[in-house]
Coordinates of C-alpha atoms in Angstrom, one line a residue:
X19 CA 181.3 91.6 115.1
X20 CA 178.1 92.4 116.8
X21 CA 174.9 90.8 115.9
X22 CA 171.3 91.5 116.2
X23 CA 168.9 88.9 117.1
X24 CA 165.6 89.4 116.9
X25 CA 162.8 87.9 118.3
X26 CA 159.5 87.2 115.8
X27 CA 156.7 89.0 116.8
X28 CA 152.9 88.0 115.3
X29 CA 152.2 91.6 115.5
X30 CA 153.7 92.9 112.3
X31 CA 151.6 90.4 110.4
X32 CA 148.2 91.4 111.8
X33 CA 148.3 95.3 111.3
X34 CA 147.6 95.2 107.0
X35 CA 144.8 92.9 107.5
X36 CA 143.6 94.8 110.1
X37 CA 143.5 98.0 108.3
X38 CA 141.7 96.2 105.3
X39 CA 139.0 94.9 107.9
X40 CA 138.9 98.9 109.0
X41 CA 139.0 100.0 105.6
X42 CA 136.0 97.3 104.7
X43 CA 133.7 98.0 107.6
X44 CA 133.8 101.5 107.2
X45 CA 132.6 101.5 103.5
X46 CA 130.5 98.6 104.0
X47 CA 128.6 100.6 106.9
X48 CA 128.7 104.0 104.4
X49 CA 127.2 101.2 101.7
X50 CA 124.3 100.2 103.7
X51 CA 123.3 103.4 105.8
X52 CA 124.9 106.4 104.1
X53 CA 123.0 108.9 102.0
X54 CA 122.8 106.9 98.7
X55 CA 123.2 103.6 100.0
X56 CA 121.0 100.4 100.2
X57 CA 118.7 101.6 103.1
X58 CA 118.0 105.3 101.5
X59 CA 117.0 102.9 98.8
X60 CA 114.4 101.4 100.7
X61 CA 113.2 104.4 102.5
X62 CA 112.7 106.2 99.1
X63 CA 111.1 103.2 97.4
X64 CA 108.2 103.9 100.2
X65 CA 108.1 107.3 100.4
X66 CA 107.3 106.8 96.5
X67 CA 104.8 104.6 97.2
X68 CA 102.9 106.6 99.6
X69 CA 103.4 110.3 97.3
X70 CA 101.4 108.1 94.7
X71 CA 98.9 107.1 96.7
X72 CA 98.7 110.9 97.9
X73 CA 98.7 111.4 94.1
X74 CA 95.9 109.4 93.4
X75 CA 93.6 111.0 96.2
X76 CA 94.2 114.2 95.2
X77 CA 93.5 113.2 90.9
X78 CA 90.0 111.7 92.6
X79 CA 88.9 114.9 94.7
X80 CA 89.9 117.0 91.6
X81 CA 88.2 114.8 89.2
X82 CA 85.3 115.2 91.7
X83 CA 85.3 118.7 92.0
X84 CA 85.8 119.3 88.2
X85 CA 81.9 117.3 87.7
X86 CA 80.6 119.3 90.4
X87 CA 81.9 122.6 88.3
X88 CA 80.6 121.2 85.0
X89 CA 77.0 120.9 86.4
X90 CA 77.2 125.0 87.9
X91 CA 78.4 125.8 84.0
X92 CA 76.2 128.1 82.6
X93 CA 73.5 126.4 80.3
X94 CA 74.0 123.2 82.1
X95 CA 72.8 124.9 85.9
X96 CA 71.7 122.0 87.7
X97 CA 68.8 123.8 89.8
X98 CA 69.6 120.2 92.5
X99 CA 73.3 121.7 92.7
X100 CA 72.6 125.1 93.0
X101 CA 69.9 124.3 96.1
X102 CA 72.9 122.3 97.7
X103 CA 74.9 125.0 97.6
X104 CA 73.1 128.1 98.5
X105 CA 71.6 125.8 101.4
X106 CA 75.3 125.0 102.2
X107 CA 76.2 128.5 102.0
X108 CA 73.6 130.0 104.2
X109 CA 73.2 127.4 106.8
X110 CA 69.5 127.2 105.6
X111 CA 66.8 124.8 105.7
X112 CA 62.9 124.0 105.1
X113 CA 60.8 122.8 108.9
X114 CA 59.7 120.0 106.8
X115 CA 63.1 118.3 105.4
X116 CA 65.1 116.0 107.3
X117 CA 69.3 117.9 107.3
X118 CA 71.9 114.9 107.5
X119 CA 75.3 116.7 108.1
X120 CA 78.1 114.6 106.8
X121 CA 81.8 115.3 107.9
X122 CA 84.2 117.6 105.7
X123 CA 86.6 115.7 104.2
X124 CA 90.1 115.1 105.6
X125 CA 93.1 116.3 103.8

C-alpha cells in the first residue's frame, strides 16, 4: 500500500484572501476616481458652483442692458442716452468736454 504524504503549505490559505483584497481595491479605486464616483462628485459640485456664478454675471449684464433698451424705447428717448451713443458710435466729441474712456467689459 502506497501512501501520500504531504507537506502543509501556507500558500493555499493566502490565495482567496488575496483575490478579495484584489477584488476590494479595484472597486474601491473605481469608487473614488471612476466616472460617477466620489471625486466626479466633488469636481461637479464646483463646476456647479462656478456655472452659477457665470449665471449670475450674465442675469446682471442682461438686466443692465434690458434698462439701457427701456430708456432708447420710443416715447421714453432719453436725449442723455442717445448723445452717449451716437458719440460712442462716431468716435465724436466737443473741444470743450473732458472724454474719459473706460475699458469694455470682459466676458
Amino acid at each position: 500500500m502506497w501512501t501520500r504524504q504531504h507537506k502543509q503549505r501556507n500558500t493555499g490559505r493566502l490565495i482567496i484572501p488575496s483575490l478579495c483584497v484584489l477584488f476590494l481595491a479595484y472597486f474601491g479605486f473605481h469608487a473614488y476616481h471612476g466616472e460617477f464616483g466620489i471625486y466626479s462628485k466633488y469636481r461637479l459640485e464646483a463646476r456647479k458652483v462656478e456655472l452659477h456664478a457665470q449665471l449670475d454675471a450674465v442675469k446682471a449684464r442682461r438686466i443692465d442692458f434690458e434698462r439701457r433698451v427701456q430708456l432708447m424705447h420710443e416715447g421714453t428717448l432719453e436725449k442723455d442716452m442717445l448723445d452717449e451713443q451716437a458719440r460712442k458710435a462716431l468716435n465724436l466729441s466737443q473741444p470743450d468736454e473732458i472724454t474719459i474712456m473706460l475699458p469694455a467689459p470682459t466676458k
